[in-house]
Structure formats: structure tokens, C-alpha cells
Short mmCIF file of C-alpha atoms and ligand atoms in Angstrom, two decimals:
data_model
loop_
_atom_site.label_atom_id
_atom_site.label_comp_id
_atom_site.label_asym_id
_atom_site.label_seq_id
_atom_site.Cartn_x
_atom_site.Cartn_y
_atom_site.Cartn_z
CA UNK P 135 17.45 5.74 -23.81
CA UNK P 136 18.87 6.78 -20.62
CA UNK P 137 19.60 4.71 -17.49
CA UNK P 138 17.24 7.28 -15.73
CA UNK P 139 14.70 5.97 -13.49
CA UNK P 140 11.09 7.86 -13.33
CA UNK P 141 9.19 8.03 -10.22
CA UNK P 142 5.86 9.48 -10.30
CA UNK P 143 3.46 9.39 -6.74
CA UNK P 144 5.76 10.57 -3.51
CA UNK P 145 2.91 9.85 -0.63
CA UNK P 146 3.42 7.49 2.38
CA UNK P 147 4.42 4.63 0.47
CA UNK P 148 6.19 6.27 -3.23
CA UNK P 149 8.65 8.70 -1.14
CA UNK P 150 9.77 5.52 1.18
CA UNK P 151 10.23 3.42 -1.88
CA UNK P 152 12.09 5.93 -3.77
CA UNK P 153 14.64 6.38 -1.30
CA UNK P 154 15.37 2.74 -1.25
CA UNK P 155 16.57 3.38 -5.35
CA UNK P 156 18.31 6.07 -4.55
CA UNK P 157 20.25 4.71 -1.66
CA UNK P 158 21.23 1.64 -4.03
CA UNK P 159 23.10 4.22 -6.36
CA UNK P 160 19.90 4.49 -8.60
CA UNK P 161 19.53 8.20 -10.92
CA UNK P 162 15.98 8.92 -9.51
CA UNK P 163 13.93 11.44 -11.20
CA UNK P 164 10.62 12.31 -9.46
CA UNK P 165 8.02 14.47 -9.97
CA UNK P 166 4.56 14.47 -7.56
CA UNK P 167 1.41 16.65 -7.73
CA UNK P 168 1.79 17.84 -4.66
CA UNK P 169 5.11 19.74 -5.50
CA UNK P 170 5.72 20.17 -2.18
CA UNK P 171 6.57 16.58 -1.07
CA UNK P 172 9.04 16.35 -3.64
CA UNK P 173 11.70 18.10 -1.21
CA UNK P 174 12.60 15.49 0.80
CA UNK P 175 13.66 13.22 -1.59
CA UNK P 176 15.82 16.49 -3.54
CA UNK P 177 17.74 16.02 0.06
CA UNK P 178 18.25 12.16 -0.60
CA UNK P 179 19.89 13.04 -3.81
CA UNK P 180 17.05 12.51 -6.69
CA UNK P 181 16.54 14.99 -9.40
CA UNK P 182 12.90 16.77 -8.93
CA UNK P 183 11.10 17.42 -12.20
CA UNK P 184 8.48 20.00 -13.18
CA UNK P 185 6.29 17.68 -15.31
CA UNK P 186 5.68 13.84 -15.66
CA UNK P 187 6.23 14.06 -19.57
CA UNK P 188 10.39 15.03 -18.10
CA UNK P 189 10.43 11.65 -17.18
CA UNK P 190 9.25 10.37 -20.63
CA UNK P 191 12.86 9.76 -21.64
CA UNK P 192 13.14 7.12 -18.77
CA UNK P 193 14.19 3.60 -19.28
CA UNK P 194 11.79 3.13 -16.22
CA UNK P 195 9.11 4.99 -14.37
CA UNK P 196 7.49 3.62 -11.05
CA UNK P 197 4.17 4.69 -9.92
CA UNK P 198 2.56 4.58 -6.91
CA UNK P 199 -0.58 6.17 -6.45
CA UNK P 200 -3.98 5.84 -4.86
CA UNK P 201 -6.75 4.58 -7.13
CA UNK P 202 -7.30 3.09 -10.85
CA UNK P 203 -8.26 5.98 -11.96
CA UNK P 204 -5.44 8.11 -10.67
CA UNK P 205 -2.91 6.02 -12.39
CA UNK P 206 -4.78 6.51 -15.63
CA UNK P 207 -4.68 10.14 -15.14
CA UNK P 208 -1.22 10.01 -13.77
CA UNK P 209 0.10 8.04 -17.67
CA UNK P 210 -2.53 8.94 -20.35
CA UNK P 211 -4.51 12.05 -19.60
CA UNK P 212 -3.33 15.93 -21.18
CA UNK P 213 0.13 16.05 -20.16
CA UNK P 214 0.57 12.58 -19.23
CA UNK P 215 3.70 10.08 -19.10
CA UNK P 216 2.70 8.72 -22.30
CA UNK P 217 0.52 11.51 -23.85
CA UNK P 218 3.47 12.97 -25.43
CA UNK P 219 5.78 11.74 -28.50
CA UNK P 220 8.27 10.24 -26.19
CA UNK P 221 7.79 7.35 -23.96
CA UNK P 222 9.65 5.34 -21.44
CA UNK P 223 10.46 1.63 -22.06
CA UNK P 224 8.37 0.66 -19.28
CA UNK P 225 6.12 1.38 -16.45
CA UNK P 226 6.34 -0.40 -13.01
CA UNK P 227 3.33 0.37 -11.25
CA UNK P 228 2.79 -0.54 -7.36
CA UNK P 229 -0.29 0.77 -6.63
CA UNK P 230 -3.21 -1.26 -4.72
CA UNK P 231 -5.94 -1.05 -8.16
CA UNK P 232 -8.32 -3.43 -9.64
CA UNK P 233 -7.39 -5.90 -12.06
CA UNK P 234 -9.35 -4.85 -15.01
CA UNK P 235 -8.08 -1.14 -14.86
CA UNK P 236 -4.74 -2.94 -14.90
CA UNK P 237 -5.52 -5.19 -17.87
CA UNK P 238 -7.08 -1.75 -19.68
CA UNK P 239 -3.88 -0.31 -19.11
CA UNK P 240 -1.52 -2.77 -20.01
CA UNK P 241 -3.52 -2.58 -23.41
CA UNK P 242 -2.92 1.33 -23.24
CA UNK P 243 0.74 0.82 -22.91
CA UNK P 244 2.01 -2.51 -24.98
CA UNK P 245 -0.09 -0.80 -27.93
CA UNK P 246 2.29 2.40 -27.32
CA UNK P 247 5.20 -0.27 -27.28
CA UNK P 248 5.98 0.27 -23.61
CA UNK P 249 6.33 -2.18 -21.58
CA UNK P 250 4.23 -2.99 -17.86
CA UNK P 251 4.63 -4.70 -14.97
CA UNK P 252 2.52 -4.98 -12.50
CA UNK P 253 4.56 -4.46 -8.68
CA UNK P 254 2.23 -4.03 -5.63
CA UNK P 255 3.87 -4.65 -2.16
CA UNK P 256 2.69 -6.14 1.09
CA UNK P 257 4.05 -3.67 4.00
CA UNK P 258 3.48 -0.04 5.07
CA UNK P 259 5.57 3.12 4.71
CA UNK P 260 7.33 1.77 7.98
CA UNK P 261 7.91 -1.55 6.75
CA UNK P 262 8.95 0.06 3.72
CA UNK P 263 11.71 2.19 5.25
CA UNK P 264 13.16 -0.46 7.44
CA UNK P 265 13.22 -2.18 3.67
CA UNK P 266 11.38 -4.81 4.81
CA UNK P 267 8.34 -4.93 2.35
CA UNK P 268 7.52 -7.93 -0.13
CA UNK P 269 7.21 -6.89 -3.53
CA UNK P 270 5.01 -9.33 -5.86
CA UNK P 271 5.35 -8.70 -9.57
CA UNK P 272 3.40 -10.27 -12.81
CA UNK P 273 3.80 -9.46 -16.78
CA UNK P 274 6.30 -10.20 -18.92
CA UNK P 275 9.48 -12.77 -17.09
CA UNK P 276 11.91 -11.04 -19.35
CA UNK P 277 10.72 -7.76 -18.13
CA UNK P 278 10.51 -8.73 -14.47
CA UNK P 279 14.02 -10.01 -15.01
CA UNK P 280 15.66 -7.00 -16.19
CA UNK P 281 14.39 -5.06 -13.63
CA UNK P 282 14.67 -7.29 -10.96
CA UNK P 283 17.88 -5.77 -9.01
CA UNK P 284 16.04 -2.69 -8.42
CA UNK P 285 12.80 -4.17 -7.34
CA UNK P 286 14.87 -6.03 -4.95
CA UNK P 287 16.78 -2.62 -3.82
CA UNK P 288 13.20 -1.81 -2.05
CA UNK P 289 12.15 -4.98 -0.63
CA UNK P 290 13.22 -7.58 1.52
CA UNK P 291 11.93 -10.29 -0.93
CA UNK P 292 10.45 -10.20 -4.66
CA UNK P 293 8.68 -12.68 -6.49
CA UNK P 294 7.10 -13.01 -9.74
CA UNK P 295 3.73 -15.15 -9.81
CA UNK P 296 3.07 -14.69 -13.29
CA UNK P 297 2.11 -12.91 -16.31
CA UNK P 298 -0.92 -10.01 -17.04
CA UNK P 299 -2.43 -8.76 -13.77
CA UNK P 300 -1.83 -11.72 -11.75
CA UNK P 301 -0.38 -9.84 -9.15
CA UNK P 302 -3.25 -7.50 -8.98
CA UNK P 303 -5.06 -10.66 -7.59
CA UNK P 304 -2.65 -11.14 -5.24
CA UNK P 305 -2.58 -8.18 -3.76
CA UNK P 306 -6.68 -7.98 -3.71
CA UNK P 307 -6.86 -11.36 -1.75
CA UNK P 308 -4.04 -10.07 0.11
CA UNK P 309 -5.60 -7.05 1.01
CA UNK P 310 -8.78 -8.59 2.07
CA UNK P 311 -7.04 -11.03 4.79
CA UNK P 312 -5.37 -7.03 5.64
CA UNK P 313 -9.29 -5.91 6.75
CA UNK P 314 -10.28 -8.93 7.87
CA UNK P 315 -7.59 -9.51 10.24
CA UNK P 316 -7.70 -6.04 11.87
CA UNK P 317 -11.78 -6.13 12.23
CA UNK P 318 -11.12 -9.79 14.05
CA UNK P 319 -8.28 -8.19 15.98
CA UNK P 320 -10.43 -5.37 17.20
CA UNK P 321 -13.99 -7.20 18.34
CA UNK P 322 -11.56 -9.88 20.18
CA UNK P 323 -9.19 -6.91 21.75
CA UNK P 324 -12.48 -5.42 22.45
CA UNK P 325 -14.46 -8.39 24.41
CA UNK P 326 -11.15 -9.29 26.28
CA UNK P 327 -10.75 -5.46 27.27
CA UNK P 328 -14.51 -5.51 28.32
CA UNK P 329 -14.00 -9.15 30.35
CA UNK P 330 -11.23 -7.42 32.11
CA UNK P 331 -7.65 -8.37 30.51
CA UNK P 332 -5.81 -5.14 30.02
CA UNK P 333 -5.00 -4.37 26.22
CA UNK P 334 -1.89 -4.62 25.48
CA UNK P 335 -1.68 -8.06 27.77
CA UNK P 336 -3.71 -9.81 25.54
CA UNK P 337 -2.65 -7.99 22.51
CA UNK P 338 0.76 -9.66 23.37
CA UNK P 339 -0.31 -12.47 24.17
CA UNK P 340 -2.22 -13.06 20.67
CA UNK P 341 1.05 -11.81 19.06
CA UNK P 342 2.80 -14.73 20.81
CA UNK P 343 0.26 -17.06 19.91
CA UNK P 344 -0.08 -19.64 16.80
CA UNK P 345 -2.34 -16.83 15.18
CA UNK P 346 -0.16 -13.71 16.05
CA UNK P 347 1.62 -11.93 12.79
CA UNK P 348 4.37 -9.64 11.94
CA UNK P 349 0.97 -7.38 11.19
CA UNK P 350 -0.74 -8.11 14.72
CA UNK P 351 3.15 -7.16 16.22
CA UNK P 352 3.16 -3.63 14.03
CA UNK P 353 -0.30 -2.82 14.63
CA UNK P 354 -0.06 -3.58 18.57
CA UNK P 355 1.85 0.05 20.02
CA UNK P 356 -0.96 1.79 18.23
CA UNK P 357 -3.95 -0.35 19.47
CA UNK P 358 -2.72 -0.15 22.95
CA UNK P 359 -1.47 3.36 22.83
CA UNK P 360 -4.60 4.83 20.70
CA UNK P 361 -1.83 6.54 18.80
CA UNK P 362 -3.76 6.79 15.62
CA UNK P 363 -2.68 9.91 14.47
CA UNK P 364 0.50 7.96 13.25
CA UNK P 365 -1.44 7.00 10.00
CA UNK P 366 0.20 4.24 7.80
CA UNK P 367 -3.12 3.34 5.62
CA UNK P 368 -6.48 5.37 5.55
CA UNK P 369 -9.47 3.93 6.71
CA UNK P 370 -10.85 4.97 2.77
CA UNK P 371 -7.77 3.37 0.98
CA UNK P 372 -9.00 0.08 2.87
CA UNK P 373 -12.36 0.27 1.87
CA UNK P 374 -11.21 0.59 -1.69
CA UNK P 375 -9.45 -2.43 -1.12
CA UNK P 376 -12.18 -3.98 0.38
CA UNK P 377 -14.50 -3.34 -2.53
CA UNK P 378 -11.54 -4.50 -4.66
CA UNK P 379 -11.63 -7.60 -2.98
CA UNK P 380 -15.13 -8.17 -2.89
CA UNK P 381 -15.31 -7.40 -6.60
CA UNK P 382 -13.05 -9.90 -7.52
CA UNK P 383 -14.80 -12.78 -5.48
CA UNK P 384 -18.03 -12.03 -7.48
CA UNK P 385 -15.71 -12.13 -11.15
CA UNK P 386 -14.51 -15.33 -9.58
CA UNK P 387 -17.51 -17.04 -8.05
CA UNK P 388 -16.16 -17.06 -4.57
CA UNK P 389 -18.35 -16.15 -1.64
CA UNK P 390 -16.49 -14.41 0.87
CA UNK P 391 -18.21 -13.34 4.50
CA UNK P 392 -16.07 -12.65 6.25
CA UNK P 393 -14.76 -9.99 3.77
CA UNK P 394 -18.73 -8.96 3.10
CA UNK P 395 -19.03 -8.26 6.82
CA UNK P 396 -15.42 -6.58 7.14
CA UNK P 397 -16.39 -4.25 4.04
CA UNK P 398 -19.57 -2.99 5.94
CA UNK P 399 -17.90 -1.98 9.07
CA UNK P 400 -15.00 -0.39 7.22
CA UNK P 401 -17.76 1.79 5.09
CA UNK P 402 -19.50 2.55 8.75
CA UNK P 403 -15.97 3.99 9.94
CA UNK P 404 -15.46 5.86 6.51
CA UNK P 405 -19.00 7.87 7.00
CA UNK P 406 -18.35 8.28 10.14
CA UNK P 407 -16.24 11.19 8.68
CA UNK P 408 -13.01 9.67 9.38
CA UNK P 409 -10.11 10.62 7.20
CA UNK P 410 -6.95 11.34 7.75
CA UNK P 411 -6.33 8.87 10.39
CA UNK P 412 -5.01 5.50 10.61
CA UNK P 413 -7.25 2.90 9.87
CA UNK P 414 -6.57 0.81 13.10
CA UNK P 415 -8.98 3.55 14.77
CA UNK P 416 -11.80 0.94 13.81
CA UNK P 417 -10.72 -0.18 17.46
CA UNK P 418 -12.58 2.90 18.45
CA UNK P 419 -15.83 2.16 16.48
CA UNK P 420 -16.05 -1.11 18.15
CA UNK P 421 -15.34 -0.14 21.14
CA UNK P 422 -17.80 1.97 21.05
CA UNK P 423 -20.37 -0.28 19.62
CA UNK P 424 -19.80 -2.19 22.89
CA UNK P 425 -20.14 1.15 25.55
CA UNK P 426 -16.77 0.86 26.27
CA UNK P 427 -14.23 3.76 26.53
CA UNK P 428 -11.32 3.49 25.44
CA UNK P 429 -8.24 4.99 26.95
CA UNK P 430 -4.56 5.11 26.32
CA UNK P 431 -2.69 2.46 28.34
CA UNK P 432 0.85 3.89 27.64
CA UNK P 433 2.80 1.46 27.61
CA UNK P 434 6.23 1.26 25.73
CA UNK P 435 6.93 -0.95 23.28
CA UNK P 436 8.38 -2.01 20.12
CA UNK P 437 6.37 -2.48 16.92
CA UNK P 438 9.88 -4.33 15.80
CA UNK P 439 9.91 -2.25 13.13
CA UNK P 440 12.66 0.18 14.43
CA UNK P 441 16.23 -0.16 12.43
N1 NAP B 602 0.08 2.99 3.12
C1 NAP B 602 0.20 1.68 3.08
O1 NAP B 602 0.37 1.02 4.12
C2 NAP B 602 0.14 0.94 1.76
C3 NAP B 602 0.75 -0.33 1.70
C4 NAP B 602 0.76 -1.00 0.47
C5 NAP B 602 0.13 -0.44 -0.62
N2 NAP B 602 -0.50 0.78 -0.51
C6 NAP B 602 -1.13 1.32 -1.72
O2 NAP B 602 -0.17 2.19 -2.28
C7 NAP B 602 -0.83 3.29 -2.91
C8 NAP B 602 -0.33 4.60 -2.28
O3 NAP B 602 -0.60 4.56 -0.89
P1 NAP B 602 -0.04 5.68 0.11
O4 NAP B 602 -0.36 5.20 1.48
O5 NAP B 602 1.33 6.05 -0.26
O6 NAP B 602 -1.05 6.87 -0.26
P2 NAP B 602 -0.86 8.45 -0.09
O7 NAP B 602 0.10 8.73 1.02
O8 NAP B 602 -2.24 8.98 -0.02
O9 NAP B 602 -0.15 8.91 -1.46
C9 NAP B 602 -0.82 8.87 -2.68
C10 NAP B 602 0.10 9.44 -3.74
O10 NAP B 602 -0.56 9.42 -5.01
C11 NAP B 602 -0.60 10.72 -5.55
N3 NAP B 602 -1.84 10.87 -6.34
C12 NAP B 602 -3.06 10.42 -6.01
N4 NAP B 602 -3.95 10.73 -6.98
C13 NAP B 602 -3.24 11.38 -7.93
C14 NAP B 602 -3.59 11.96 -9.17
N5 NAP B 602 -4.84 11.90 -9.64
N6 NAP B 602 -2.62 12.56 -9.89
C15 NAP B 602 -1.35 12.62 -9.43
N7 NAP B 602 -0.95 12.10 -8.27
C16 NAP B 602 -1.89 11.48 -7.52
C17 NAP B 602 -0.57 11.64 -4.35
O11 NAP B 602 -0.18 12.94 -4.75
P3 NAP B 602 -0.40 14.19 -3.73
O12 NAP B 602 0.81 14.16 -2.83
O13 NAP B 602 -0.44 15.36 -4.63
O14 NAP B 602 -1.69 13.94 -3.01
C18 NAP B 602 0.47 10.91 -3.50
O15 NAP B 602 1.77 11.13 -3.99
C19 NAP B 602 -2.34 3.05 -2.74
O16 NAP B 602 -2.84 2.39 -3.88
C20 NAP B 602 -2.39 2.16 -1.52
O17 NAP B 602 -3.57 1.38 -1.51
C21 NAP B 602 -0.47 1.49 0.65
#
């Protein structure tokens, strides 16, 4: 086995991420569907491979993904990581999925003898390039352990909160508090706007405040610019996190309205036709739910963010 490290998924998130192993002196072999996205990270220094079974030989392979169900395809379908006779040691996935398609897979793999860890991260592709993201890992300690160093070469802080899919949890409840928090942040941006306090004013002022965030900070430029065209998260990646998170509540027994409510409006914003777009345009929907119209207040400022 090779100290070769696998990445498979190169979108917003995987390319930032992989650049953080390279750039810590990590052999990075990628490979994304997309061929074309690959390039980038050739430029960085990682070696670009023509199919996902190349990176079989692996001692580890990250993913990063969209859905469940892509990550399945992505590891067992024809042509798969693990579809052929050799297999990595281990698979670190960081994709946002559910916990049971985690658990299934785990299953997949430990029967295979590979071994899986579970890595999602709190942080977009911006947070992720100024290597400030927080990675949260569960399954085996010893695993977690061995790879720690390089989990840590992509985030500002790791942590490991246990075995199976534990962190799947975390990043579902996680998640939630993510569309919650923006849905709040745009009916009270909204209502202030209407009463008369220009945007980013109070948008400052709530990041100032005992309830402000390093999100509500990151999110402001674009709220008060209307720069949504600089997408960091779809609007239909949060409602599958929404539904994630809504999902696990009913496993659990836990009513959660605030997320109910969230998950509607974030559905509303998705049929709207809204797609490639950042999902802070909700600001837009409720404006407009309200008569008002919004305009661009450019203003310059930092999202604190920039290295
Ligand atoms: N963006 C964020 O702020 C953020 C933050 C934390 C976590 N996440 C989570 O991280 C994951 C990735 O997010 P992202 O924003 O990076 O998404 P993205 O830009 O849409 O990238 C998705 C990646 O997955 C690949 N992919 C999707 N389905 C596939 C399939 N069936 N087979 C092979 N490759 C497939 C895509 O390949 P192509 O290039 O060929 O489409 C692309 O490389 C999601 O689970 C998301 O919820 C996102």
C-alpha cells in the first residue's frame, strides 16, 4: 500500500479541500466526473486520474460529493472505488448525507475490510480556502487517529465526537441551525429595511450584537450587496439538508418548528426555479413577500474571510 492519497468529488468544497493536502506536502491523486475541473488542481501539483478504480491502490481516498446516493455511486456502482479487486484502506467521506446511507455504507465497506470515517465540515469553499473550516469526524478512534494530521492540514480545528455516524448527526443539527439562521436573518433584515434602517446598518449592527456570528459576518457583503451570483451553497443542497434535518428529528422524537417552517420556505425558493445561485437569495423571496424591492446598497466591506 502506497502513501497515495485518493480524492474523488472536485466541486466548491472537494477542489478547496484538496489543495489544503497538497499544500501540506500530501501525494494527491484526484479524479472528478466532470473531467474538466480536475485542471486546476493538476496546476497545484496533484496527479489527475482517468478512473476512480486508479485510486483503488490508495492508503486513503476522500470524498466529497453532493447527495447519499452520489457517494454510493461514486464507491460501489460499475466501475466504482471498491467495485474492483483492489481497495483502499479507507474512505474519508465529507459529504453533507443522511445517517442511515452512512451506516449502509459503512456496512458496504468494513465487510470489504476497508475502513470509514465519517468527516463533514462546518464552513464554505471560502472558509475552506482561508483554511478556516471545522472538520468533525466519528468511526473508529484508531482510524481518526492515524489520519488525523491530514484532517487537520484542511481545517482550522478537528474533533472526533464518536464512533458510527455520529458525526452525520452533527452535521444534520448543524445544518439545520445553517437554514434557520439565514431565514431569521432575512425576515428581520427585511422588516428593519421596510421600517427604514438601511441594510447593511443593521446587518452590522446584528453582527456586533450578542446574536451576530462568524456566519451572519460572511453572509453580510452578499445580503447588502445582492451579490448572489457568488454562490457558496445552493439553495437545493440546503433543502436537502433541511429534509436531512427534519428526518432525523422524526427518527429521534424531536419536534422542531422552527426547522419545519425554514424547510417550507427553502422548498418555495427551490420551485421557484432557482438554481445555480447562492442560497442567501432567499433575501429576495422575502423581500418580495413583503412588496419590497430590493436594491444593491454597494457598500464595501469585508466578509473577514480575505487572507
Ligand atoms: N458549499 C458549501 O458551503 C458546503 C459546506 C459544507 C458542506 N457542503 C457539502 O459538501 C458536499 C459538496 O458540496 P459542494 O458545494 O462542493 O457541491 P458542488 O460544488 O455541487 O460539487 C459536488 C461535487 O460532487 C460531484 N458529484 C456529484 N454527484 C456525483 C456523482 N453521482 N458521481 C460523481 N461525482 C458526483 C460533482 O461532480 P461534477 O463536477 O461532475 O458535477 C462535484 O465534484 C455536499 O454534500 C454539500 O452539502 C457544502
Amino acid at each position: 500500500m502506497s502513501n497515495r492519497i485518493g480524492w474523488i468529488g472536485l466541486g466548491r468544497m472537494g477542489e478547496a479541500m484538496a489543495k489544503k493536502l497538497i499544500k501540506a506536502g500530501h501525494d494527491v491523486n484526484v479524479w472528478n466526473r466532470t473531467a474538466s475541473k480536475a485542471a486546476p488542481l493538476a496546476e497545484a501539483g496533484a496527479t489527475i486520474v482517468a478512473s476512480k478504480q486508479d485510486l483503488a491502490s490508495c492508503q486513503a481516498v476522500f470524498t466529497m460529493v453532493s447527495t447519499t446516493d452520489d457517494l454510493k455511486e461514486v464507491l460501489f456502482a460499475e466501475g466504482g472505488l471498491v467495485a474492483g479487486a483492489s481497495k483502499p484502506r479507507m474512505v474519508i467521506d465529507s459529504s453533507s448525507i443522511s445517517q442511515e446511507g452512512s451506516a449502509e455504507i459503512r456496512e458496504r465497506l468494513e465487510a470489504m475490510g476497508v475502513g470509514y470515517l465519517c468527516a463533514p465540515v462546518s464552513g464554505n469553499a471560502k472558509v475552506a480556502k482561508a483554511g478556516k473550516l471545522l472538520l468533525v469526524a466519528s468511526g473508529p478512534k484508531a482510524l481518526y487517529e492515524e489520519v488525523e494530521a491530514m484532517l487537520q492540514a484542511m481545517a482550522r480545528r478537528v474533533m472526533w465526537v464518536g464512533e458510527g455516524e455520529l458525526a452525520r448527526v452533527w452535521k444534520i443539527a448543524h445544518n439545520t441551525m445553517f437554514g434557520v439562521v439565514i431565514q431569521n436573518l432575512c425576515e428581520i433584515t427585511v422588516m428593519a429595511e421596510k421600517a427604514g434602517i438601511p441594510r447593511h446598518v443593521f446587518l452590522e449592527s446584528i453582527n456586533d450584537s450578542v446574536v451576530g456570528s462568524m456566519y451572519t459576518r460572511y453572509k453580510t457583503p452578499m445580503l447588502t450587496n445582492l451579490t448572489f451570483d457568488q454562490v457558496t451553497f445552493t439553495p437545493k443542497l440546503l433543502l436537502k439538508d433541511m429534509d436531512l434535518g427534519l428526518g432525523a428529528a422524526k427518527a429521534y422524537g424531536v419536534p422542531m418548528p422552527a426547522a419545519a417552517a425554514t424547510r417550507e420556505s427553502i422548498a418555495r425558493m427551490v420551485g421557484r426555479g432557482y438554481e445555480d445561485i447562492d442560497f442567501a437569495v432567499l433575501l429576495k423571496e422575502m423581500a418580495a413577500d413583503s412588496g419590497l424591492e430590493l436594491k444593491s446598497e454597494n457598500v464595501k466591506m469585508s466578509d473577514g474571510l480575505e487572507s
